[in-house]
Coordinates of C-alpha atoms in Angstrom, one line a residue:
Chain L
X1049 CA 114.5 125.6 112.4
X1050 CA 112.6 124.1 115.3
X1051 CA 111.1 120.6 115.9
X1052 CA 108.3 120.4 118.4
X1053 CA 107.1 117.0 119.6
X1054 CA 103.4 117.3 120.1
X1055 CA 102.7 113.7 120.8
X1056 CA 105.1 110.8 121.4
X1057 CA 103.0 107.7 122.4
X1058 CA 102.1 104.8 120.2
X1059 CA 98.5 103.6 119.8
X1060 CA 97.9 103.7 123.6
X1061 CA 98.4 107.2 125.0
X1062 CA 99.1 108.1 128.6
X1063 CA 99.0 111.0 130.9
X1064 CA 102.5 111.9 129.8
X1065 CA 102.3 111.1 126.1
X1066 CA 99.7 112.0 123.6
X1067 CA 99.2 110.4 120.2
X1068 CA 101.8 111.0 117.5
X1069 CA 102.4 114.4 116.0
X1070 CA 105.5 116.5 115.2
X1071 CA 105.6 120.1 114.2
X1072 CA 108.4 121.6 112.2
X1073 CA 109.0 125.3 112.0
X1074 CA 111.2 125.9 109.0
X1075 CA 111.6 128.2 106.0
X1076 CA 108.9 130.5 107.3
X1077 CA 106.4 127.7 107.4
X1078 CA 104.9 125.3 109.9
X1079 CA 104.6 121.7 108.8
X1080 CA 103.0 118.9 110.7
X1081 CA 103.9 115.3 110.6
X1082 CA 101.0 113.0 111.6
X1083 CA 98.1 114.3 113.6
X1084 CA 96.8 112.1 116.4
X1085 CA 93.7 112.9 118.5
X1086 CA 94.3 115.9 120.7
X1087 CA 97.1 117.4 118.6
X1088 CA 95.2 120.7 118.5
X1089 CA 95.1 120.8 122.3
X1090 CA 98.8 120.0 122.5
X1091 CA 99.5 122.9 120.2
X1092 CA 98.0 125.3 122.7
X1093 CA 100.9 124.5 125.1
X1094 CA 103.5 125.5 122.5
X1095 CA 104.4 128.5 120.5
X1096 CA 103.1 126.9 117.3
X1097 CA 100.3 128.9 115.6
X1098 CA 97.9 126.4 114.0
X1099 CA 96.9 129.0 111.5
X1100 CA 100.4 129.0 110.1
X1101 CA 100.5 125.3 109.4
X1102 CA 100.7 125.1 105.6
X1103 CA 101.3 121.4 105.1
X1104 CA 100.4 118.2 107.0
X1105 CA 102.3 115.0 106.1
X1106 CA 100.5 111.8 107.2
X1107 CA 102.6 108.6 107.4
X1108 CA 99.6 106.2 107.4
X1109 CA 96.0 105.9 108.4
X1110 CA 96.0 104.2 111.7
X1111 CA 93.8 106.1 114.1
X1112 CA 96.5 107.2 116.4
X1113 CA 98.2 109.1 113.5
X1114 CA 95.1 110.8 112.0
X1115 CA 92.2 111.3 114.5
X1116 CA 93.3 114.8 115.3
X1117 CA 92.8 115.9 111.7
X1118 CA 89.0 116.5 111.7
X1119 CA 89.2 118.7 114.8
X1120 CA 92.2 120.6 113.7
X1121 CA 90.8 121.5 110.3
X1122 CA 87.4 122.5 111.8
X1123 CA 89.1 124.7 114.4
X1124 CA 91.2 126.4 111.7
X1125 CA 88.0 127.1 109.8
X1126 CA 86.2 128.4 113.0
X1127 CA 89.1 130.8 113.5
X1128 CA 88.5 132.2 110.0
X1129 CA 91.3 130.6 108.1
X1130 CA 91.2 131.4 104.4
X1131 CA 94.7 130.3 103.2
X1132 CA 95.1 126.8 101.6
X1133 CA 96.4 123.9 103.5
X1134 CA 97.8 120.8 101.9
X1135 CA 97.5 117.3 103.4
X1136 CA 99.9 114.7 102.0
X1137 CA 99.6 111.0 102.6
X1138 CA 100.0 107.5 101.0
X1139 CA 97.3 105.7 99.1
X1140 CA 93.9 105.9 100.8
X1141 CA 93.9 109.6 101.6
X1142 CA 90.8 110.3 99.5
X1143 CA 88.8 107.9 101.7
X1144 CA 90.1 109.6 104.8
X1145 CA 89.1 113.0 103.3
X1146 CA 85.6 111.8 102.6
X1147 CA 85.2 110.5 106.2
X1148 CA 86.5 113.8 107.7
X1149 CA 83.9 115.7 105.7
X1150 CA 81.0 113.4 106.5
X1151 CA 81.7 113.1 110.3
X1152 CA 78.7 115.1 111.7
X1153 CA 78.1 118.7 110.7
X1154 CA 81.7 119.3 109.4
X1155 CA 82.4 122.9 108.9
X1156 CA 85.6 123.3 106.9
X1157 CA 85.2 126.5 104.8
X1158 CA 88.8 127.0 103.6
X1159 CA 90.6 125.2 100.8
X1160 CA 92.2 121.9 101.9
X1161 CA 94.0 120.0 99.2
X1162 CA 94.5 116.3 99.8
X1163 CA 97.4 114.9 97.8
X1164 CA 98.0 111.1 97.6
X1165 CA 101.7 110.5 97.1
X1166 CA 104.2 107.6 96.8
X1167 CA 107.9 107.3 97.2
X1168 CA 109.8 110.3 95.6
X1169 CA 110.2 114.0 95.9
X1170 CA 107.0 115.6 97.4
X1171 CA 108.0 119.2 97.2
X1172 CA 111.1 121.1 96.1
X1173 CA 111.8 124.8 96.5
X1174 CA 115.0 126.8 96.3
X1175 CA 115.3 126.3 100.1
X1176 CA 114.4 122.7 100.7
X1177 CA 113.4 119.3 99.3
X1178 CA 110.9 117.0 101.0
X1179 CA 111.1 113.3 100.0
X1180 CA 108.7 110.5 100.9
X1181 CA 109.7 106.8 101.0
X1182 CA 107.6 103.7 101.4
X1183 CA 108.5 101.8 104.6
X1184 CA 107.4 98.5 106.0
X1185 CA 104.4 98.6 108.2
X1186 CA 101.2 96.5 108.1
X1187 CA 99.4 99.2 106.0
X1188 CA 100.8 101.5 103.3
X1189 CA 103.1 103.8 105.2
X1190 CA 105.5 106.6 104.2
X1191 CA 108.5 108.0 105.9
X1192 CA 109.5 111.6 105.2
X1193 CA 112.8 113.6 105.0
X1194 CA 113.2 117.3 104.7
X1195 CA 116.5 118.6 103.6
X1196 CA 117.7 122.2 103.6
X1197 CA 119.5 123.3 100.4
X1198 CA 122.4 125.3 101.7
X1199 CA 124.2 127.6 99.2
X1200 CA 128.0 127.3 99.0
X1201 CA 129.8 130.2 100.5
X1202 CA 130.2 133.2 98.2
X1203 CA 133.9 134.0 97.7
X1204 CA 133.7 137.8 97.8
X1205 CA 137.4 138.5 97.3
X1206 CA 137.5 136.2 94.3
X1207 CA 134.5 138.0 92.7
X1208 CA 136.2 141.4 93.3
X1209 CA 139.4 140.0 91.8
X1210 CA 137.5 139.0 88.7
X1211 CA 136.2 142.5 88.3
X1212 CA 132.6 141.9 89.4
X1213 CA 131.3 145.2 90.8
X1214 CA 130.0 145.1 94.4
X1215 CA 126.2 145.1 94.1
X1216 CA 123.3 143.0 92.7
X1217 CA 125.6 140.8 90.6
X1218 CA 127.0 139.3 93.8
X1219 CA 123.5 138.0 94.6
X1220 CA 122.9 136.7 91.1
X1221 CA 126.2 134.7 91.1
X1222 CA 125.4 133.4 94.6
X1223 CA 122.0 132.2 93.3
X1224 CA 123.7 130.3 90.5
X1225 CA 123.2 132.8 87.6
X1226 CA 126.0 133.8 85.2
X1227 CA 126.8 137.5 84.9
X1228 CA 128.6 139.6 82.3
X1229 CA 131.3 141.9 83.4
X1230 CA 133.0 144.1 80.7
X1231 CA 131.9 141.6 78.0
X1232 CA 133.3 138.7 79.9
X1233 CA 131.0 135.9 81.3
X1234 CA 131.6 135.1 85.0
X1235 CA 130.3 131.7 86.0
X1236 CA 128.9 131.0 89.5
X1237 CA 131.4 128.1 90.1
X1238 CA 134.3 130.7 89.7
X1239 CA 133.1 132.6 92.9
X1240 CA 131.5 129.9 95.0
X1241 CA 133.1 127.7 97.6
X1242 CA 132.6 124.0 98.3
X1243 CA 129.1 122.5 98.3
X1244 CA 127.7 122.6 101.9
X1245 CA 125.2 120.2 103.4
X1246 CA 122.1 121.7 104.9
X1247 CA 120.2 120.4 107.8
X1248 CA 118.3 117.1 107.1
X1249 CA 115.5 115.7 109.3
X1250 CA 114.1 112.3 108.7
X1251 CA 110.9 110.9 110.3
X1252 CA 110.4 107.1 110.0
X1253 CA 106.6 106.9 110.6
X1254 CA 105.7 103.3 111.8
X1255 CA 108.0 100.7 110.3
X1256 CA 109.9 97.5 110.7
X1257 CA 113.6 97.9 110.4
X1258 CA 114.3 98.1 106.7
X1259 CA 116.8 99.3 104.0
X1260 CA 114.3 101.9 102.8
X1261 CA 114.5 104.0 106.0
X1262 CA 118.3 103.7 106.1
X1263 CA 118.5 104.9 102.5
X1264 CA 116.0 107.8 103.1
X1265 CA 117.8 108.9 106.3
X1266 CA 121.3 108.9 104.8
X1267 CA 123.4 111.6 106.5
X1268 CA 120.5 113.0 108.5
X1269 CA 121.2 115.7 111.1
X1270 CA 118.4 114.2 113.1
X1271 CA 116.7 110.9 112.5
X1272 CA 113.3 110.7 114.4
X1273 CA 112.6 107.0 114.5
X1274 CA 109.7 105.0 115.9
X1275 CA 110.7 102.8 118.8
X1276 CA 107.6 101.2 120.1
X1277 CA 109.2 98.4 122.1
X1278 CA 112.3 97.5 124.0
X1279 CA 114.5 94.7 122.7
X1280 CA 113.0 92.1 125.0
X1281 CA 109.6 92.7 123.2
X1282 CA 111.0 92.1 119.8
X1283 CA 108.4 89.5 119.0
X1284 CA 105.7 92.1 119.7
X1285 CA 107.4 94.5 117.4
X1286 CA 107.6 92.0 114.7
X1287 CA 103.9 91.0 115.1
X1288 CA 102.7 94.6 114.9
X1289 CA 105.2 95.7 112.3
X1290 CA 107.1 98.1 114.5
X1291 CA 110.7 98.7 115.6
X1292 CA 112.5 98.3 118.8
X1293 CA 115.0 100.7 120.3
X1294 CA 117.8 98.6 118.9
X1295 CA 116.3 98.6 115.4
X1296 CA 116.0 102.4 115.6
X1297 CA 119.6 102.7 116.8
X1298 CA 120.9 100.6 113.9
X1299 CA 118.9 102.7 111.5
X1300 CA 120.7 105.8 112.8
X1301 CA 124.1 104.1 112.7
X1302 CA 123.8 102.6 109.2
X1303 CA 122.3 105.8 107.8
X1304 CA 125.2 107.8 109.2
X1305 CA 122.8 110.1 111.0
X1306 CA 124.2 112.6 113.5
X1307 CA 121.5 112.3 116.2
X1308 CA 118.7 109.8 116.9
X1309 CA 115.4 110.8 118.6
X1310 CA 113.2 107.8 119.7
X1311 CA 109.5 108.4 119.6
X1312 CA 106.2 106.4 119.2
X1313 CA 106.9 104.9 122.7
X1314 CA 104.7 102.2 124.0
X1315 CA 103.1 103.5 127.2
X1316 CA 101.7 100.2 128.4
X1317 CA 104.5 99.7 130.8
X1318 CA 105.0 103.3 132.1
X1319 CA 107.9 105.7 131.7
X1320 CA 110.5 103.3 133.1
X1321 CA 110.1 101.4 129.9
X1322 CA 111.2 104.5 128.0
X1323 CA 114.3 104.7 130.1
X1324 CA 115.3 101.1 129.3
X1325 CA 114.7 102.0 125.7
X1326 CA 117.1 104.9 125.8
X1327 CA 119.9 102.9 127.4
X1328 CA 119.5 100.1 124.9
X1329 CA 119.7 102.4 121.9
X1330 CA 122.7 104.3 123.3
X1331 CA 124.8 101.2 123.5
X1332 CA 124.6 101.0 119.7
X1333 CA 124.2 104.7 118.9
X1334 CA 125.5 107.1 121.5
X1335 CA 123.9 110.3 120.4
X1336 CA 120.3 109.3 121.2
X1337 CA 117.5 111.1 123.0
X1338 CA 114.0 110.0 123.8
X1339 CA 111.2 112.3 122.7
X1340 CA 108.9 113.7 125.3
X1341 CA 105.6 115.6 124.7
X1342 CA 106.2 119.3 124.1
X1343 CA 110.0 118.8 123.8
X1344 CA 111.5 121.4 121.4
X1345 CA 114.7 121.2 119.5
X1346 CA 116.3 124.2 117.9
X1347 CA 118.6 123.7 114.9
Chain F
X934 CA 76.1 108.7 142.0
X935 CA 78.9 110.8 140.5
X936 CA 79.1 113.4 137.8
X937 CA 82.6 114.0 136.3
X938 CA 83.1 117.0 133.9
X939 CA 85.5 115.8 131.3
X940 CA 85.3 118.8 129.1
X941 CA 83.6 122.2 129.6
X942 CA 84.5 124.4 126.7
X943 CA 82.4 125.3 123.8
X944 CA 83.6 124.9 120.2
X945 CA 86.9 126.7 121.0
X946 CA 88.9 124.8 123.6
X947 CA 91.6 126.2 125.8
X948 CA 94.4 125.1 128.0
X949 CA 91.9 124.9 130.9
X950 CA 88.9 123.6 129.1
X951 CA 88.6 120.6 126.7
X952 CA 85.7 120.0 124.4
X953 CA 82.4 118.9 125.9
X954 CA 81.9 115.6 127.7
X955 CA 80.3 114.6 131.0
X956 CA 80.6 111.2 132.6
X957 CA 78.0 109.9 135.0
X958 CA 78.7 107.0 137.3
X959 CA 75.3 105.7 138.4
X960 CA 73.4 102.4 138.9
X961 CA 76.6 100.4 138.5
X962 CA 77.1 101.9 135.0
X963 CA 79.2 104.6 133.5
X964 CA 77.3 106.8 130.9
X965 CA 78.9 109.5 128.8
X966 CA 77.1 112.6 127.6
X967 CA 78.8 114.0 124.4
X968 CA 82.3 113.1 123.5
X969 CA 84.5 115.9 122.2
X970 CA 88.0 115.4 120.9
X971 CA 90.4 114.4 123.6
X972 CA 87.7 112.9 125.9
X973 CA 89.6 109.7 126.2
X974 CA 92.7 111.5 127.4
X975 CA 90.7 113.5 129.9
X976 CA 89.4 110.2 131.3
X977 CA 93.0 109.2 132.1
X978 CA 93.0 112.0 134.7
X979 CA 89.9 110.7 136.5
X980 CA 88.8 107.5 138.2
X981 CA 86.4 106.6 135.3
X982 CA 87.2 103.3 133.6
X983 CA 86.5 103.7 129.8
X984 CA 85.9 100.0 129.6
X985 CA 82.9 100.4 132.0
X986 CA 81.2 103.0 129.8
X987 CA 78.0 101.2 128.6
X988 CA 76.1 104.1 127.0
X989 CA 77.0 107.3 125.2
X990 CA 74.4 109.9 124.7
X991 CA 75.2 112.5 122.0
X992 CA 73.2 115.7 122.0
X993 CA 74.1 116.7 118.4
X994 CA 76.7 116.3 115.7
X995 CA 78.8 119.4 115.8
X996 CA 82.4 118.5 115.9
X997 CA 83.1 119.7 119.4
X998 CA 80.6 117.2 120.7
X999 CA 81.6 114.1 118.8
X1000 CA 85.2 114.1 117.6
X1001 CA 86.4 112.0 120.5
X1002 CA 84.1 109.1 119.5
X1003 CA 86.3 107.5 116.9
X1004 CA 89.4 107.4 119.2
X1005 CA 87.5 106.3 122.3
X1006 CA 85.8 103.4 120.4
X1007 CA 89.1 102.3 118.8
X1008 CA 90.9 102.4 122.1
X1009 CA 88.3 100.3 123.8
X1010 CA 88.8 97.8 121.1
X1011 CA 92.5 97.9 121.4
X1012 CA 92.2 97.1 125.1
X1013 CA 90.2 94.0 124.2
X1014 CA 86.7 95.2 125.0
X1015 CA 84.0 92.6 124.1
X1016 CA 80.9 93.9 125.9
X1017 CA 78.4 95.9 123.9
X1018 CA 78.3 99.7 123.9
X1019 CA 75.2 101.7 122.9
X1020 CA 75.5 105.2 121.3
X1021 CA 72.3 107.2 121.3
X1022 CA 71.8 110.4 119.4
X1023 CA 69.3 112.4 117.3
X1024 CA 68.6 112.0 113.6
X1025 CA 71.8 111.7 111.6
X1026 CA 73.6 109.1 113.8
X1027 CA 73.9 106.5 111.1
X1028 CA 75.9 109.0 109.0
X1029 CA 78.2 109.6 111.9
X1030 CA 78.6 105.9 112.4
X1031 CA 79.6 105.4 108.8
X1032 CA 82.1 108.1 108.9
X1033 CA 83.6 106.7 112.1
X1034 CA 84.1 103.3 110.6
X1035 CA 85.5 104.7 107.3
X1036 CA 88.1 107.1 108.9
X1037 CA 91.3 105.3 108.0
X1038 CA 92.0 101.8 109.2
X1039 CA 89.3 101.8 111.8
X1040 CA 89.6 98.9 114.2
X1041 CA 86.5 98.5 116.3
X1042 CA 86.1 94.8 117.0
X1043 CA 83.3 94.8 119.6
X1044 CA 79.6 95.4 119.2
X1045 CA 78.6 99.0 119.1
X1046 CA 74.9 99.7 118.6
X1047 CA 74.0 103.1 117.2
X1048 CA 70.4 104.1 118.1
X1049 CA 68.8 107.2 116.6
X1050 CA 66.2 108.6 119.0
X1051 CA 63.8 111.5 119.3
X1052 CA 61.9 113.1 122.2
X1053 CA 60.7 110.5 124.7
X1054 CA 61.8 107.8 127.1
X1055 CA 65.1 106.4 125.9
X1056 CA 65.6 103.7 128.6
X1057 CA 63.7 102.7 131.7
X1058 CA 64.7 100.2 134.3
X1059 CA 63.6 99.5 137.8
X1060 CA 66.2 101.9 139.0
X1061 CA 66.0 104.9 136.6
X1062 CA 64.5 106.5 133.5
X1063 CA 66.4 108.4 130.8
X1064 CA 64.4 110.8 128.8
X1065 CA 65.4 112.7 125.7
X1066 CA 63.9 116.0 124.6
X1067 CA 64.4 118.0 121.4
X1068 CA 65.7 121.5 122.2
X1069 CA 66.4 124.5 120.0
X1070 CA 69.8 124.6 118.4
X1071 CA 70.7 125.2 114.7
X1072 CA 70.9 121.5 114.0
X1073 CA 68.8 118.6 115.5
X1074 CA 69.7 118.5 119.2
X1075 CA 68.5 116.5 122.2
X1076 CA 68.7 117.3 125.9
X1077 CA 68.7 114.4 128.3
X1078 CA 67.5 113.8 131.8
X1079 CA 68.2 110.8 134.0
X1080 CA 65.9 110.3 137.0
X1081 CA 66.4 107.8 139.8
X1082 CA 63.3 105.8 140.8
X1083 CA 63.3 105.9 144.6
X1084 CA 61.1 103.4 146.4
X1085 CA 58.8 104.8 149.1
X1086 CA 59.9 104.0 152.6
X1087 CA 58.8 100.5 153.8
X1088 CA 56.7 100.9 156.9
X1089 CA 58.0 97.9 158.9
X1090 CA 55.9 98.5 162.0
X1091 CA 52.7 98.6 159.9
X1092 CA 53.6 95.4 158.1
X1093 CA 54.2 93.6 161.5
X1094 CA 50.9 95.0 162.7
X1095 CA 49.2 93.5 159.6
X1096 CA 50.7 90.1 160.5
X1097 CA 53.3 89.9 157.7
X1098 CA 56.1 87.7 159.0
X1099 CA 59.6 89.3 159.1
X1100 CA 61.3 87.8 156.0
X1101 CA 61.2 87.8 152.2
X1102 CA 57.6 89.1 152.1
X1103 CA 58.9 92.4 153.3
X1104 CA 61.1 92.7 150.2
X1105 CA 58.2 91.6 147.9
X1106 CA 55.9 94.3 149.3
X1107 CA 58.7 96.9 149.1
X1108 CA 59.1 95.9 145.4
X1109 CA 55.4 96.5 144.8
X1110 CA 54.2 92.9 144.9
X1111 CA 51.1 91.8 146.9
X1112 CA 51.6 88.9 149.4
X1113 CA 49.1 86.6 151.1
X1114 CA 49.2 86.3 154.9
X1115 CA 46.9 83.7 156.5
X1116 CA 44.6 83.8 153.5
X1117 CA 44.5 87.6 153.5
X1118 CA 45.9 89.7 150.6
X1119 CA 48.3 92.5 151.8
X1120 CA 48.8 95.2 149.2
X1121 CA 52.0 97.2 148.9
X1122 CA 50.3 100.6 149.4
X1123 CA 49.2 99.3 152.9
X1124 CA 52.9 99.2 154.0
X1125 CA 54.6 101.9 151.9
X1126 CA 55.1 105.5 152.8
X1127 CA 54.7 108.6 150.6
X1128 CA 56.2 108.5 147.1
X1129 CA 59.8 109.8 147.3
X1130 CA 61.6 111.7 144.5
X1131 CA 64.9 110.3 143.4
X1132 CA 67.9 112.3 142.1
X1133 CA 67.3 113.9 138.7
X1134 CA 70.0 115.2 136.5
X1135 CA 69.3 117.1 133.3
X1136 CA 71.8 118.1 130.7
X1137 CA 70.7 120.7 128.2
X1138 CA 73.1 120.1 125.3
X1139 CA 73.4 123.2 123.1
X1140 CA 70.2 125.2 123.0
X1141 CA 68.5 128.6 122.9
X1142 CA 66.4 129.2 126.0
X1143 CA 63.1 127.3 125.4
X1144 CA 60.1 125.8 127.1
X1145 CA 61.3 122.3 126.2
X1146 CA 64.4 122.4 128.4
X1147 CA 62.4 123.9 131.3
X1148 CA 59.8 121.1 130.9
X1149 CA 62.4 118.4 130.7
X1150 CA 64.4 119.8 133.7
X1151 CA 61.3 120.1 136.0
X1152 CA 62.4 119.6 139.6
X1153 CA 65.9 118.5 138.7
X1154 CA 68.4 117.9 141.5
X1155 CA 71.0 119.3 139.2
X1156 CA 70.5 121.1 135.9
X1157 CA 73.7 121.1 133.8
X1158 CA 73.0 123.9 131.3
X1159 CA 75.0 125.3 128.4
X1160 CA 76.1 128.8 129.0
X1161 CA 78.3 129.8 126.1
X1162 CA 78.1 133.6 126.5
X1163 CA 77.7 136.3 129.1
X1164 CA 74.7 138.5 128.9
X1165 CA 76.4 141.3 127.0
X1166 CA 77.1 138.8 124.2
X1167 CA 73.4 137.9 123.9
X1168 CA 73.4 138.8 120.2
X1169 CA 76.2 136.2 119.7
X1170 CA 74.2 133.7 121.6
X1171 CA 71.1 134.3 119.4
X1172 CA 73.1 134.2 116.2
X1173 CA 74.7 130.8 117.1
X1174 CA 71.6 129.3 118.8
X1175 CA 73.2 129.2 122.2
X1176 CA 72.3 130.4 125.7
X1177 CA 73.8 133.1 128.0
X1178 CA 74.4 132.6 131.7
X1179 CA 71.1 134.5 132.3
X1180 CA 69.2 132.2 130.0
X1181 CA 70.6 129.2 131.9
X1182 CA 69.7 130.7 135.3
X1183 CA 66.1 131.3 134.2
X1184 CA 65.9 127.7 133.0
X1185 CA 67.0 126.6 136.4
X1186 CA 64.6 128.9 138.2
X1187 CA 61.5 128.1 136.0
X1188 CA 62.2 124.4 136.1
X1189 CA 62.4 124.5 139.9
X1190 CA 65.8 122.8 139.8
X1191 CA 67.8 122.7 143.0
X1192 CA 71.2 123.4 141.6
X1193 CA 72.5 124.8 138.3
X1194 CA 75.9 124.0 136.8
X1195 CA 77.0 126.1 133.9
X1196 CA 79.1 124.5 131.2
X1197 CA 80.0 124.8 127.5
X1198 CA 81.8 128.0 128.3
X1199 CA 83.2 130.2 125.6
X1200 CA 87.0 130.3 126.1
X1201 CA 87.6 133.1 123.6
X1202 CA 87.9 135.7 126.3
X1203 CA 89.7 133.7 129.0
X1204 CA 88.7 132.5 132.5
X1205 CA 87.6 136.0 133.7
X1206 CA 84.7 135.6 131.3
X1207 CA 83.6 132.5 133.2
X1208 CA 83.7 134.4 136.5
X1209 CA 81.4 137.1 135.1
X1210 CA 79.1 134.4 133.9
X1211 CA 78.8 132.9 137.3
X1212 CA 78.1 136.2 139.0
X1213 CA 75.4 137.0 136.4
X1214 CA 73.7 133.7 136.8
X1215 CA 73.8 133.8 140.6
X1216 CA 71.8 137.1 140.6
X1217 CA 68.9 135.1 139.2
X1218 CA 69.5 131.7 140.6
X1219 CA 71.7 131.6 143.7
X1220 CA 72.7 128.0 143.8
X1221 CA 74.8 128.0 140.7
X1222 CA 78.3 126.7 140.1
X1223 CA 80.5 126.8 137.0
X1224 CA 81.9 123.6 135.7
X1225 CA 85.6 123.1 135.4
X1226 CA 87.4 120.3 133.6
X1227 CA 87.8 117.2 135.9
X1228 CA 85.3 118.6 138.5
X1229 CA 83.5 115.8 140.3
X1230 CA 80.2 116.0 142.0
X1231 CA 79.0 113.3 144.4
X1232 CA 75.3 112.9 145.0

């Protein structure tokens, strides 16, 4: 699994930080979270293949989070993409879709499904579950978590002891199916170890500190949390419905997350501002990093 | 006067080349020609102030030429711009405007005037004239020229000889006004030298080779011409209604332009392709350069 930060600024970008976007390579897929202007150019500087992006999750429809969508979709089409792409987002997505398709001579000749969602499970497979959660910004905004489903260990010795022949029945049991051995039913729980927690990544979108993000992020391996301002600019954060570094750190602490990555950094005051931010957060939550454009995290 | 190439790719951008946009600093103004995605980020790497851009001239509404507009306008607003901006473009501009304003929570709180234009003079002041000309692409497309009006030299000795007192009457005559000296009318043509040609810059937009661009570019100081393909890919150029390096070179030659700058370079085959392009053009029109992102030309 790999997280690639494509853009880490807030509404005002800088030479160092492009508008928000995060790529996640996981489960044979590439997923994008938000898509600020210039995301497709940032992708050129990574190992991410834009043609492999299968899902885009939008947190909300402020320009800095969506203005890369029209260009990315048109470029995919120009490169001959045929496979479907799904764009998820909160209420208002159909309006965004209509604007994308009416912005000049828009050429998007492959299927793009736009799915308006609310809090709840967005997608669940045998391997993972993606959950959306409404958070508290000044427009409808969703945070997202993606959690790996990790199978319990298969107790091979125990299976042999119970008479299960080495072969395909091992796989069936590991996948949660019962098997019959010499007229006797063997249940998965007889040959599986303790439940194991998979990797969980949570991305806050833009939000004020709130219970909803703490609840969604519970026990995350990595919480990627917006941190637009330093503590001193708390009034600014409140006015624009954002979080400070301290807010982000408490969200990590109270959600029992393992690691915190600060992103959506105000660039108005330069990179020194980001350093202050990091120090502030670490006083509350030690295992904190600050995102930088093109930073990659392997899990 | 200064020309800054903000983006020099065609529809497919690369690490080296962003989507098309050219800034022109002239006559105390900044004007933008086309505005591909990421233009506002490119501006950060130049001395251009986005707040000083007063006019944007769009050649046509293919995504690579316009997708930087929504973000640029929103950023101007975020930075508190109050002064009016005018966007000029061919038929279809109102549709583009509507899409820009309906793409998510669009915040543009300063006056932007969108003016649909056709071939002819777009703007004329005492200092310059901007002309648009329909060219031949696969959608309605305009090329633009901007020509400095240079006053003829003021023949000081001649004026003194005619009895004009040294002072404000000199300025009046130089500005084309008659003055009265001791009851005698002195006409400007009595004290002005030969007409002088000012700087003229022509930008082709996307076009097939055609008479229209040659006519618009007549006697240009600099002709900035699209050159999407090398000669070998002429069929491609024809199919997509573009020009080759050879086409651009002939346009420069037949329009009697002084210098040719090739831009809108296909990046599909890497930078070596651009080098071939340059060599090909120079065989026909020696004084040719190839545009690079962030290249600046002072005139």
